[in-house]
Short mmCIF file of C-alpha atoms and ligand atoms in Angstrom, two decimals:
data_model
loop_
_atom_site.label_atom_id
_atom_site.label_comp_id
_atom_site.label_asym_id
_atom_site.label_seq_id
_atom_site.Cartn_x
_atom_site.Cartn_y
_atom_site.Cartn_z
CA UNK A 1 -5.21 -33.94 12.42
CA UNK A 2 -1.75 -33.44 10.89
CA UNK A 3 0.66 -31.31 12.88
CA UNK A 4 3.55 -29.80 10.93
CA UNK A 5 6.93 -30.64 12.46
CA UNK A 6 9.00 -27.61 13.35
CA UNK A 7 12.30 -27.39 11.49
CA UNK A 8 15.34 -27.58 13.80
CA UNK A 9 16.26 -24.13 12.41
CA UNK A 10 12.91 -22.70 13.59
CA UNK A 11 13.37 -24.01 17.13
CA UNK A 12 17.01 -22.85 17.19
CA UNK A 13 16.06 -19.34 16.01
CA UNK A 14 13.53 -18.95 18.81
CA UNK A 15 15.68 -20.55 21.51
CA UNK A 16 18.60 -18.25 20.93
CA UNK A 17 16.52 -15.16 21.87
CA UNK A 18 17.03 -13.11 18.69
CA UNK A 19 18.71 -9.71 18.91
CA UNK A 20 18.32 -6.48 16.88
CA UNK A 21 20.47 -5.47 13.92
CA UNK A 22 21.99 -1.99 14.17
CA UNK A 23 24.67 -1.27 11.55
CA UNK A 24 26.86 -4.38 11.53
CA UNK A 25 26.01 -5.44 15.10
CA UNK A 26 23.44 -7.83 16.55
CA UNK A 27 22.63 -6.15 19.84
CA UNK A 28 20.56 -6.22 23.01
CA UNK A 29 18.69 -3.08 24.05
CA UNK A 30 21.08 -0.48 25.50
CA UNK A 31 19.50 -0.91 28.94
CA UNK A 32 19.16 -4.70 28.62
CA UNK A 33 15.34 -4.60 28.71
CA UNK A 34 13.43 -7.28 26.83
CA UNK A 35 9.81 -7.93 25.96
CA UNK A 36 8.07 -11.31 25.78
CA UNK A 37 6.51 -12.73 22.62
CA UNK A 38 3.56 -15.10 22.91
CA UNK A 39 2.28 -17.95 20.78
CA UNK A 40 -1.32 -16.82 20.08
CA UNK A 41 -2.51 -20.42 19.70
CA UNK A 42 -1.59 -21.27 23.31
CA UNK A 43 -0.98 -17.96 25.05
CA UNK A 44 2.40 -19.32 26.17
CA UNK A 45 5.60 -17.32 26.03
CA UNK A 46 7.64 -18.06 22.91
CA UNK A 47 10.81 -16.09 23.65
CA UNK A 48 11.94 -12.58 24.48
CA UNK A 49 13.34 -9.89 22.17
CA UNK A 50 15.08 -6.61 22.98
CA UNK A 51 12.89 -3.68 23.94
CA UNK A 52 14.70 -0.91 22.06
CA UNK A 53 15.37 2.38 23.81
CA UNK A 54 15.34 5.81 22.14
CA UNK A 55 19.14 5.55 22.10
CA UNK A 56 19.01 2.27 20.19
CA UNK A 57 16.69 3.76 17.58
CA UNK A 58 18.91 6.83 17.21
CA UNK A 59 21.96 4.60 16.67
CA UNK A 60 20.07 2.60 14.03
CA UNK A 61 19.05 5.79 12.22
CA UNK A 62 22.64 7.05 12.34
CA UNK A 63 23.86 3.76 10.84
CA UNK A 64 21.27 4.10 8.05
CA UNK A 65 22.22 7.76 7.56
CA UNK A 66 25.92 6.94 7.22
CA UNK A 67 25.18 4.04 4.86
CA UNK A 68 23.12 6.35 2.66
CA UNK A 69 25.45 9.34 2.68
CA UNK A 70 28.85 7.75 2.59
CA UNK A 71 29.28 4.04 1.97
CA UNK A 72 29.68 1.69 -0.98
CA UNK A 73 25.87 1.52 -1.00
CA UNK A 74 25.58 5.18 -1.97
CA UNK A 75 27.56 4.37 -5.12
CA UNK A 76 25.86 1.09 -6.14
CA UNK A 77 24.64 0.91 -9.69
CA UNK A 78 21.09 -0.11 -10.62
CA UNK A 79 22.28 -3.52 -11.83
CA UNK A 80 23.91 -4.24 -8.45
CA UNK A 81 20.76 -3.19 -6.60
CA UNK A 82 18.72 -5.44 -8.88
CA UNK A 83 21.04 -8.41 -8.30
CA UNK A 84 21.12 -7.92 -4.54
CA UNK A 85 17.32 -7.87 -4.37
CA UNK A 86 17.16 -11.06 -6.46
CA UNK A 87 19.73 -12.65 -4.14
CA UNK A 88 17.66 -11.67 -1.10
CA UNK A 89 14.53 -13.13 -2.72
CA UNK A 90 16.42 -16.37 -3.50
CA UNK A 91 17.54 -16.66 0.13
CA UNK A 92 13.97 -16.13 1.30
CA UNK A 93 12.87 -18.85 -1.12
CA UNK A 94 15.49 -21.17 0.37
CA UNK A 95 14.23 -20.40 3.89
CA UNK A 96 10.53 -20.13 3.00
CA UNK A 97 9.43 -22.91 5.34
CA UNK A 98 11.40 -21.48 8.25
CA UNK A 99 9.98 -18.00 7.65
CA UNK A 100 6.44 -19.43 7.45
CA UNK A 101 6.89 -21.37 10.70
CA UNK A 102 8.17 -18.28 12.50
CA UNK A 103 5.15 -16.35 11.19
CA UNK A 104 2.85 -19.13 12.39
CA UNK A 105 4.32 -19.34 15.90
CA UNK A 106 4.53 -15.58 16.34
CA UNK A 107 1.28 -14.50 14.64
CA UNK A 108 -0.95 -17.57 14.91
CA UNK A 109 -1.64 -17.90 11.19
CA UNK A 110 -1.42 -21.24 9.37
CA UNK A 111 2.18 -22.17 8.55
CA UNK A 112 1.08 -23.83 5.30
CA UNK A 113 -0.88 -20.75 4.20
CA UNK A 114 1.91 -18.40 5.33
CA UNK A 115 4.36 -20.27 3.12
CA UNK A 116 2.28 -19.98 -0.06
CA UNK A 117 0.80 -16.57 0.73
CA UNK A 118 2.79 -14.32 3.04
CA UNK A 119 6.26 -15.60 2.23
CA UNK A 120 5.72 -16.28 -1.47
CA UNK A 121 4.00 -12.93 -2.03
CA UNK A 122 6.91 -11.21 -0.27
CA UNK A 123 9.43 -13.04 -2.49
CA UNK A 124 7.47 -12.27 -5.66
CA UNK A 125 7.21 -8.64 -4.63
CA UNK A 126 10.97 -8.29 -4.06
CA UNK A 127 11.62 -9.85 -7.49
CA UNK A 128 9.14 -7.43 -9.06
CA UNK A 129 10.90 -4.50 -7.34
CA UNK A 130 14.32 -5.83 -8.42
CA UNK A 131 13.09 -5.23 -11.97
CA UNK A 132 12.41 -1.57 -11.24
CA UNK A 133 15.96 -0.96 -9.98
CA UNK A 134 17.22 -0.78 -13.57
CA UNK A 135 14.26 1.17 -14.92
CA UNK A 136 14.22 4.31 -12.81
CA UNK A 137 14.31 7.20 -15.23
CA UNK A 138 14.36 10.95 -15.23
CA UNK A 139 13.72 12.97 -18.34
CA UNK A 140 15.24 15.74 -20.37
CA UNK A 141 13.14 18.80 -21.05
CA UNK A 142 13.45 21.53 -23.65
CA UNK A 143 13.01 24.76 -21.70
CA UNK A 144 12.33 28.40 -22.68
CA UNK A 145 13.30 30.38 -19.54
CA UNK A 146 11.59 33.60 -20.76
CA UNK A 147 13.65 35.85 -18.44
CA UNK A 148 16.90 34.91 -20.23
CA UNK A 149 15.89 35.13 -23.90
CA UNK A 150 19.42 35.12 -25.40
CA UNK A 151 20.72 32.05 -23.60
CA UNK A 152 20.74 28.39 -24.39
CA UNK A 153 20.11 25.70 -21.80
CA UNK A 154 20.31 22.03 -21.21
CA UNK A 155 17.72 20.86 -18.73
CA UNK A 156 16.89 17.49 -17.24
CA UNK A 157 15.01 15.98 -14.32
CA UNK A 158 16.65 13.42 -12.07
CA UNK A 159 14.76 10.90 -9.96
CA UNK A 160 16.81 10.32 -6.81
CA UNK A 161 16.48 8.01 -3.79
CA UNK A 162 14.66 9.81 -0.97
CA UNK A 163 17.24 8.78 1.67
CA UNK A 164 16.81 7.18 5.09
CA UNK A 165 13.47 5.43 5.43
CA UNK A 166 11.84 4.81 8.82
CA UNK A 167 9.41 1.91 8.38
CA UNK A 168 6.83 0.94 11.00
CA UNK A 169 4.51 -2.01 10.40
CA UNK A 170 1.54 -3.86 11.88
CA UNK A 171 1.35 -7.48 13.03
CA UNK A 172 -1.16 -9.01 10.62
CA UNK A 173 1.28 -9.77 7.76
CA UNK A 174 4.62 -9.07 9.45
CA UNK A 175 7.02 -10.23 6.73
CA UNK A 176 4.94 -9.13 3.76
CA UNK A 177 4.32 -5.62 5.10
CA UNK A 178 8.03 -5.24 5.86
CA UNK A 179 8.92 -6.32 2.30
CA UNK A 180 6.40 -3.90 0.78
CA UNK A 181 8.59 -1.20 2.30
CA UNK A 182 12.00 -2.81 1.92
CA UNK A 183 11.52 -3.64 -1.79
CA UNK A 184 11.12 -0.12 -3.21
CA UNK A 185 13.60 1.28 -0.65
CA UNK A 186 16.37 -1.09 -1.76
CA UNK A 187 15.46 -0.85 -5.45
CA UNK A 188 15.86 2.93 -5.39
CA UNK A 189 18.99 3.00 -3.18
CA UNK A 190 17.50 4.13 0.13
CA UNK A 191 18.50 2.76 3.54
CA UNK A 192 16.01 1.50 6.10
CA UNK A 193 15.31 1.29 9.81
CA UNK A 194 12.42 -1.11 10.35
CA UNK A 195 10.34 -1.19 13.55
CA UNK A 196 8.22 -4.33 13.35
CA UNK A 197 5.03 -4.62 15.40
CA UNK A 198 5.58 -5.16 19.13
CA UNK A 199 3.93 -8.59 18.90
CA UNK A 200 5.58 -9.96 15.73
CA UNK A 201 9.24 -9.10 15.19
CA UNK A 202 10.57 -12.61 14.46
CA UNK A 203 10.39 -12.70 10.66
CA UNK A 204 11.80 -9.16 10.46
CA UNK A 205 14.83 -10.33 12.45
CA UNK A 206 15.25 -13.39 10.21
CA UNK A 207 14.90 -11.10 7.18
CA UNK A 208 17.73 -8.96 8.56
CA UNK A 209 19.97 -12.06 8.71
CA UNK A 210 19.16 -12.79 5.07
CA UNK A 211 19.88 -9.18 4.07
CA UNK A 212 23.33 -9.55 5.61
CA UNK A 213 23.86 -12.92 3.91
CA UNK A 214 22.81 -11.43 0.55
CA UNK A 215 25.75 -9.04 0.86
CA UNK A 216 24.14 -5.67 1.54
CA UNK A 217 26.60 -3.21 3.12
CA UNK A 218 26.27 -2.63 6.88
CA UNK A 219 23.67 -0.06 7.86
CA UNK A 220 21.54 -0.44 4.72
CA UNK A 221 18.92 -2.40 6.69
CA UNK A 222 18.49 -2.10 10.45
CA UNK A 223 15.80 -3.63 12.64
CA UNK A 224 14.82 -2.31 16.06
CA UNK A 225 12.36 -4.33 18.09
CA UNK A 226 10.31 -2.57 20.72
CA UNK A 227 7.13 -0.76 21.53
CA UNK A 228 5.34 1.78 19.40
CA UNK A 229 5.28 4.30 22.20
CA UNK A 230 9.09 4.29 22.62
CA UNK A 231 10.84 2.82 19.55
CA UNK A 232 8.14 3.79 17.03
CA UNK A 233 7.89 7.32 18.39
CA UNK A 234 11.69 7.71 18.44
CA UNK A 235 11.85 6.73 14.76
CA UNK A 236 9.03 9.12 13.91
CA UNK A 237 10.73 12.06 15.62
CA UNK A 238 14.30 11.44 14.44
CA UNK A 239 15.40 14.37 12.23
CA UNK A 240 17.83 12.18 10.25
CA UNK A 241 14.92 10.20 8.77
CA UNK A 242 13.94 11.47 5.29
CA UNK A 243 10.80 9.39 4.83
CA UNK A 244 8.38 7.61 7.12
CA UNK A 245 6.33 4.72 5.86
CA UNK A 246 3.71 3.36 8.21
CA UNK A 247 1.24 0.48 8.14
CA UNK A 248 -1.13 0.32 11.07
CA UNK A 249 -4.19 1.86 12.63
CA UNK A 250 -5.71 5.13 11.45
CA UNK A 251 -5.37 6.60 14.97
CA UNK A 252 -1.58 6.10 15.11
CA UNK A 253 -1.23 6.94 11.41
CA UNK A 254 -2.83 10.34 11.96
CA UNK A 255 -0.37 11.11 14.76
CA UNK A 256 2.59 10.07 12.62
CA UNK A 257 1.26 12.14 9.72
CA UNK A 258 1.08 15.26 11.90
CA UNK A 259 4.62 14.75 13.22
CA UNK A 260 5.90 14.16 9.69
CA UNK A 261 4.29 17.40 8.47
CA UNK A 262 6.02 19.32 11.23
CA UNK A 263 9.43 18.39 9.86
CA UNK A 264 8.27 17.93 6.23
CA UNK A 265 9.46 14.34 6.40
CA UNK A 266 8.01 12.45 3.41
CA UNK A 267 5.29 10.10 4.57
CA UNK A 268 3.20 7.18 3.34
CA UNK A 269 0.35 5.90 5.50
CA UNK A 270 -1.36 2.54 4.96
CA UNK A 271 -4.18 2.51 7.48
CA UNK A 272 -7.39 0.81 8.46
CA UNK A 273 -10.34 -0.30 6.39
CA UNK A 274 -13.96 -1.41 6.48
CA UNK A 275 -14.30 -2.75 2.99
CA UNK A 276 -17.67 -3.55 1.42
CA UNK A 277 -18.51 -6.75 -0.46
CA UNK A 278 -21.46 -6.00 -2.77
CA UNK A 279 -23.45 -8.95 -4.13
CA UNK A 280 -25.77 -7.95 -6.99
CA UNK A 281 -28.89 -9.98 -7.78
CA UNK A 282 -27.43 -11.37 -11.02
CA UNK A 283 -24.22 -12.68 -9.37
CA UNK A 284 -23.20 -16.32 -9.29
CA UNK A 285 -24.47 -16.68 -5.72
CA UNK A 286 -22.40 -19.76 -4.87
CA UNK A 287 -19.08 -18.14 -5.69
CA UNK A 288 -20.23 -14.85 -4.19
CA UNK A 289 -20.98 -16.53 -0.84
CA UNK A 290 -17.69 -18.46 -0.86
CA UNK A 291 -15.83 -15.30 -1.90
CA UNK A 292 -17.52 -13.17 0.76
CA UNK A 293 -16.68 -15.76 3.44
CA UNK A 294 -13.04 -15.84 2.42
CA UNK A 295 -12.98 -12.01 2.14
CA UNK A 296 -13.76 -11.72 5.86
CA UNK A 297 -12.45 -14.92 7.45
CA UNK A 298 -9.02 -15.16 5.78
CA UNK A 299 -6.26 -14.45 8.33
CA UNK A 300 -8.97 -14.44 11.07
CA UNK A 301 -10.37 -11.23 9.60
CA UNK A 302 -7.16 -9.41 10.51
CA UNK A 303 -6.75 -7.98 7.03
CA UNK A 304 -6.82 -4.24 6.36
CA UNK A 305 -8.95 -4.72 3.22
CA UNK A 306 -11.09 -7.59 4.65
CA UNK A 307 -14.63 -7.59 3.28
CA UNK A 308 -16.13 -6.80 6.67
CA UNK A 309 -19.38 -5.23 5.40
CA UNK A 310 -21.59 -7.40 3.22
CA UNK A 311 -24.36 -5.84 1.10
CA UNK A 312 -26.62 -8.27 -0.76
CA UNK A 313 -29.49 -7.38 -3.08
CA UNK A 314 -32.57 -7.99 -1.00
CA UNK A 315 -34.15 -10.95 -2.80
CA UNK A 316 -31.03 -13.11 -2.25
CA UNK A 317 -30.02 -11.74 1.15
CA UNK A 318 -31.22 -14.66 3.30
CA UNK A 319 -29.71 -17.29 1.01
CA UNK A 320 -26.27 -15.64 0.76
CA UNK A 321 -26.13 -15.07 4.53
CA UNK A 322 -27.20 -18.69 5.19
CA UNK A 323 -24.51 -19.97 2.80
CA UNK A 324 -21.80 -17.87 4.48
CA UNK A 325 -23.00 -19.02 7.92
CA UNK A 326 -22.79 -22.61 6.66
CA UNK A 327 -19.19 -22.08 5.55
CA UNK A 328 -18.36 -20.40 8.88
CA UNK A 329 -19.95 -23.18 10.95
CA UNK A 330 -17.90 -25.80 9.08
CA UNK A 331 -14.59 -24.04 9.77
CA UNK A 332 -12.21 -25.81 12.11
CA UNK A 333 -10.32 -23.56 14.52
CA UNK A 334 -6.97 -24.40 16.05
CA UNK A 335 -3.21 -24.03 15.90
CA UNK A 336 -1.69 -22.81 12.63
CA UNK A 337 0.66 -25.79 12.79
CA UNK A 338 -2.31 -28.15 12.31
CA UNK A 339 -2.73 -28.48 8.54
CA UNK A 340 -6.41 -29.49 8.89
CA UNK A 341 -7.32 -26.20 10.57
CA UNK A 342 -9.21 -23.46 8.65
CA UNK A 343 -8.80 -20.61 11.10
CA UNK A 344 -6.20 -19.76 13.72
CA UNK A 345 -6.29 -17.56 16.81
CA UNK A 346 -6.31 -13.76 16.90
CA UNK A 347 -2.99 -12.08 17.55
CA UNK A 348 -3.42 -11.35 21.28
CA UNK A 349 -5.69 -11.45 24.29
CA UNK A 350 -6.17 -7.71 23.74
CA UNK A 351 -7.39 -8.23 20.17
CA UNK A 352 -9.65 -11.09 21.29
CA UNK A 353 -11.14 -8.82 23.92
CA UNK A 354 -11.63 -6.00 21.37
CA UNK A 355 -13.41 -8.27 18.89
CA UNK A 356 -15.52 -9.76 21.68
CA UNK A 357 -16.62 -6.29 22.81
CA UNK A 358 -18.01 -5.60 19.32
CA UNK A 359 -19.92 -8.90 19.28
CA UNK A 360 -21.39 -8.13 22.71
CA UNK A 361 -22.27 -4.61 21.53
CA UNK A 362 -24.18 -6.18 18.63
CA UNK A 363 -26.08 -8.53 20.94
CA UNK A 364 -26.95 -5.74 23.37
CA UNK A 365 -28.31 -3.54 20.58
CA UNK A 366 -30.65 -6.28 19.35
CA UNK A 367 -28.69 -7.48 16.32
CA UNK A 368 -28.98 -11.15 15.35
CA UNK A 369 -25.92 -13.39 15.50
CA UNK A 370 -26.41 -15.60 12.43
CA UNK A 371 -23.43 -17.79 13.35
CA UNK A 372 -20.39 -17.80 15.63
CA UNK A 373 -20.45 -15.23 18.42
CA UNK A 374 -18.34 -17.41 20.70
CA UNK A 375 -14.78 -17.16 22.00
CA UNK A 376 -12.59 -19.79 23.62
CA UNK A 377 -9.09 -20.55 24.83
CA UNK A 378 -6.40 -21.32 25.69
CA UNK A 379 -5.11 -19.14 22.91
CA UNK A 380 -7.08 -16.22 21.52
CA UNK A 381 -9.87 -17.78 19.48
CA UNK A 382 -13.09 -16.17 18.25
CA UNK A 383 -15.45 -18.20 16.06
CA UNK A 384 -16.23 -16.81 12.60
CA UNK A 385 -19.25 -14.62 13.17
CA UNK A 386 -21.96 -13.16 10.94
CA UNK A 387 -24.24 -10.44 12.32
CA UNK A 388 -27.52 -9.30 10.72
CA UNK A 389 -30.39 -6.96 11.65
CA UNK A 390 -27.99 -4.11 12.15
CA UNK A 391 -28.32 -0.52 11.02
CA UNK A 392 -25.85 1.12 8.61
CA UNK A 393 -24.94 3.73 11.26
CA UNK A 394 -24.16 1.13 13.96
CA UNK A 395 -20.55 1.01 15.25
CA UNK A 396 -20.36 -2.57 13.97
CA UNK A 397 -20.81 -1.21 10.44
CA UNK A 398 -18.85 2.03 10.76
CA UNK A 399 -15.80 0.94 12.80
CA UNK A 400 -12.96 -1.41 11.96
CA UNK A 401 -13.21 -4.53 14.15
CA UNK A 402 -10.18 -6.36 12.68
CA UNK A 403 -11.44 -9.83 13.46
CA UNK A 404 -13.61 -12.58 11.95
CA UNK A 405 -16.85 -10.61 12.21
CA UNK A 406 -19.04 -9.89 9.19
CA UNK A 407 -22.00 -7.49 9.28
CA UNK A 408 -24.57 -8.08 6.55
CA UNK A 409 -27.22 -5.64 5.28
CA UNK A 410 -29.65 -5.97 2.34
CA UNK A 411 -29.97 -3.31 -0.40
CA UNK A 412 -32.65 -2.56 -2.97
CA UNK A 413 -30.86 -1.27 -6.06
CA UNK A 414 -27.50 -0.15 -7.44
CA UNK A 415 -27.81 3.38 -6.05
CA UNK A 416 -28.65 1.99 -2.60
CA UNK A 417 -25.62 -0.33 -2.71
CA UNK A 418 -23.28 2.50 -3.73
CA UNK A 419 -24.65 4.83 -1.08
CA UNK A 420 -24.06 2.31 1.72
CA UNK A 421 -20.70 1.12 0.35
CA UNK A 422 -19.40 4.70 0.35
CA UNK A 423 -20.97 5.57 3.70
CA UNK A 424 -17.77 4.84 5.64
CA UNK A 425 -14.83 6.84 6.91
CA UNK A 426 -12.57 4.30 5.19
CA UNK A 427 -11.83 3.59 1.53
CA UNK A 428 -9.29 0.82 1.14
CA UNK A 429 -10.98 -1.85 -0.98
CA UNK A 430 -14.36 -3.00 -2.29
CA UNK A 431 -15.63 -5.96 -4.26
CA UNK A 432 -18.57 -6.20 -6.62
CA UNK A 433 -20.03 -9.62 -7.37
CA UNK A 434 -21.96 -9.45 -10.65
CA UNK A 435 -21.86 -10.54 -14.27
CA UNK A 436 -23.69 -7.46 -15.52
CA UNK A 437 -20.84 -5.73 -17.34
CA UNK A 438 -22.65 -2.42 -17.69
CA UNK A 439 -23.62 -2.27 -14.01
CA UNK A 440 -20.09 -3.18 -12.92
CA UNK A 441 -18.55 -0.47 -15.09
CA UNK A 442 -21.09 2.07 -13.87
CA UNK A 443 -20.20 1.23 -10.26
CA UNK A 444 -16.37 1.08 -10.43
CA UNK A 445 -15.77 4.84 -10.84
CA UNK A 446 -18.35 5.66 -8.18
CA UNK A 447 -16.80 3.55 -5.42
CA UNK A 448 -14.52 5.58 -3.19
CA UNK A 449 -11.70 3.15 -2.49
CA UNK A 450 -8.13 2.51 -3.56
CA UNK A 451 -8.91 -0.95 -4.96
CA UNK A 452 -12.04 -2.40 -6.55
CA UNK A 453 -12.24 -6.12 -7.21
CA UNK A 454 -14.89 -7.73 -9.40
CA UNK A 455 -15.91 -11.32 -8.65
CA UNK A 456 -12.95 -11.66 -6.28
CA UNK A 457 -11.74 -9.84 -3.14
CA UNK A 458 -8.32 -8.86 -1.70
CA UNK A 459 -6.57 -10.16 -4.83
CA UNK A 460 -3.23 -8.32 -4.86
CA UNK A 461 -0.47 -8.13 -7.45
CA UNK A 462 2.97 -6.50 -7.13
CA UNK A 463 2.22 -4.39 -10.23
CA UNK A 464 -1.01 -2.91 -8.85
CA UNK A 465 -0.75 0.08 -6.49
CA UNK A 466 -2.38 -0.59 -3.13
CA UNK A 467 -3.57 2.03 -0.67
CA UNK A 468 -6.50 3.98 0.54
CA UNK A 469 -8.93 6.78 -0.10
CA UNK A 470 -10.19 8.78 2.90
CA UNK A 471 -9.13 7.53 6.37
CA UNK A 472 -7.45 4.47 4.86
CA UNK A 473 -4.29 6.40 4.20
CA UNK A 474 -2.05 8.53 2.06
CA UNK A 475 0.09 7.21 -0.79
CA UNK A 476 0.34 3.80 -2.42
CA UNK A 477 2.46 0.70 -2.02
CA UNK A 478 3.39 -1.66 -4.86
CA UNK A 479 3.58 -0.95 -8.57
CA UNK A 480 5.53 1.99 -9.97
CA UNK A 481 3.61 4.18 -7.51
CA UNK A 482 5.85 2.80 -4.75
CA UNK A 483 8.99 3.83 -6.65
CA UNK A 484 7.60 7.36 -6.85
CA UNK A 485 7.10 7.42 -3.08
CA UNK A 486 10.73 6.42 -2.42
CA UNK A 487 12.26 9.02 -4.73
CA UNK A 488 12.50 12.79 -5.03
CA UNK A 489 12.58 14.77 -8.26
CA UNK A 490 15.44 17.17 -8.92
CA UNK A 491 15.19 19.66 -11.79
CA UNK A 492 18.53 20.64 -13.29
CA UNK A 493 19.04 23.67 -15.53
CA UNK A 494 22.43 24.27 -17.15
CA UNK A 495 23.17 27.56 -18.90
CA UNK A 496 25.36 26.72 -21.87
P1 NAD B 1 -1.09 0.09 15.46
O1 NAD B 1 -1.31 1.38 14.79
O2 NAD B 1 -1.45 -0.04 16.88
O3 NAD B 1 0.44 -0.36 15.37
C1 NAD B 1 1.12 -0.42 14.13
C2 NAD B 1 2.60 -0.15 14.36
O4 NAD B 1 2.75 1.17 14.87
C3 NAD B 1 3.26 -1.07 15.37
O5 NAD B 1 4.57 -1.37 14.93
C4 NAD B 1 3.30 -0.22 16.62
O6 NAD B 1 4.35 -0.58 17.50
C5 NAD B 1 3.54 1.15 16.04
N1 NAD B 1 3.11 2.26 16.89
C6 NAD B 1 2.11 2.27 17.82
N2 NAD B 1 2.04 3.48 18.40
C7 NAD B 1 2.99 4.25 17.83
C8 NAD B 1 3.41 5.60 18.00
N3 NAD B 1 2.82 6.41 18.89
N4 NAD B 1 4.42 6.06 17.23
C9 NAD B 1 5.00 5.28 16.32
N5 NAD B 1 4.68 3.99 16.14
C10 NAD B 1 3.67 3.48 16.87
O7 NAD B 1 -1.87 -0.97 14.54
P2 NAD B 1 -2.02 -2.53 14.77
O8 NAD B 1 -3.09 -2.78 15.75
O9 NAD B 1 -0.68 -3.13 15.00
O10 NAD B 1 -2.47 -3.00 13.30
C11 NAD B 1 -3.78 -3.10 12.90
C12 NAD B 1 -4.11 -1.94 11.99
O11 NAD B 1 -3.24 -1.92 10.85
C13 NAD B 1 -5.51 -2.05 11.44
O12 NAD B 1 -6.13 -0.80 11.52
C14 NAD B 1 -5.27 -2.42 9.97
O13 NAD B 1 -6.31 -2.07 9.10
C15 NAD B 1 -4.01 -1.70 9.67
N6 NAD B 1 -3.34 -2.28 8.48
C16 NAD B 1 -3.35 -1.55 7.31
C17 NAD B 1 -2.78 -2.08 6.15
C18 NAD B 1 -2.79 -1.32 4.84
O14 NAD B 1 -2.03 -1.67 3.94
N7 NAD B 1 -3.61 -0.30 4.69
C19 NAD B 1 -2.18 -3.33 6.19
C20 NAD B 1 -2.18 -4.04 7.40
C21 NAD B 1 -2.77 -3.49 8.55
#
């Protein structure tokens, strides 16, 4: 067992009870209320952070509004926005270990994995978005304007920053999800108020320090910590917000979408998933089993596009399930600071309880627990679990569990696999494991999901748009698609 030593800077950050950034000020909540954060590996209190009031959120939005409408930021050139984003990414690189340790203590995930995955992916993404800052283009159009036949015109289309962005994120990849929103917002010239998840605001607060250090003008990035019901709702309802971007559950996303439609606030929703992993008979079964295990167990299964439904062609079903169960049984669970650990705790006692309820539901309905099916503490641990003998219509197959629980079902042929893969309210991701090129290409267009991976799962790249079909959301993050979501088009017609 090798326990990573906490950096003095990590301990100091937590001990000083971090505050929120509104405009230029690091502040407590207006009424002085705080909320406790817990270390999911032990259940112990880590520190407290401000519990923002509606007033706090309104002040943060006003700061972002003023920074967008009338500050040096509103006049920055693309090259300056590019350089600032690079500077921010460089500062994150400098503090990568600190950011990873904060993520580990606050979320429970492995510090070592967080450093090479969460933090590095966030840095790479910001650098990718820095590149877009200098490549945002409109176009010029030759127009006819039939009602004014004797006139001449010059016409062009401008792509302009959408304005003040209200960003609300989930707790499973706190820093990365925040950067998926911050990157395109800062590349296009927007300003941001970020409401991190109730449970995991620490890396967002550290990020805000780095934004200041990078030299962004006051008010360009604001962070309010607090609950969804108060701070999140206040951000959603604030009329000075031009665009809402939300990552979280489908239930809350639907509510935010309705509120946004009421005021015609632009909105992007990145929501839940129940992604299928499809193993065809011709697949390399060893890598398919390893890939399917990692697709569900990475980050304790708390991944929106986790491969939580496994479909294996019938003749190999028992072998693939046995191999995955073998991998699961060999996994060591423990604190994310222990570098020998394969899986950490779930985010909270509430999430542990939720995942446990699904496992119990499976048992009660006669499903077979092929491995796992145990929970333990202190901390919020659930063993990696594989469940078989379960019907496609069962809640275990249809609902998002958001934990290390895989349900596995055999299929007979390609049509059967596609039917079951698409039989879900969600459509975020899907993987096909096969070396039959023709079958793979037949299947890709027929799968109803925002991403399809072949012989891999949850492989993301800053250049590839990410988002969902169906109940998995509206809009896309990453790639040029994200730039489109943070800009408005303005058509200009000049009579000469
Ligand atoms: P959640 O919807 O409960 O909370 C997400 C965020 O919304 C939090 O910051 C929370 O404080 C806030 N919130 C809650 N109620 C609110 C309200 N009434 N108004 C405004 N804000 C409110 O989700 P969660 O449990 O934190 O996260 C897990 C979910 O996130 C899963 O469904 C997962 O699939 C999804 N997710 C999706 C993606 C994606 O890219 N599609 C990525 C990560 C997580």
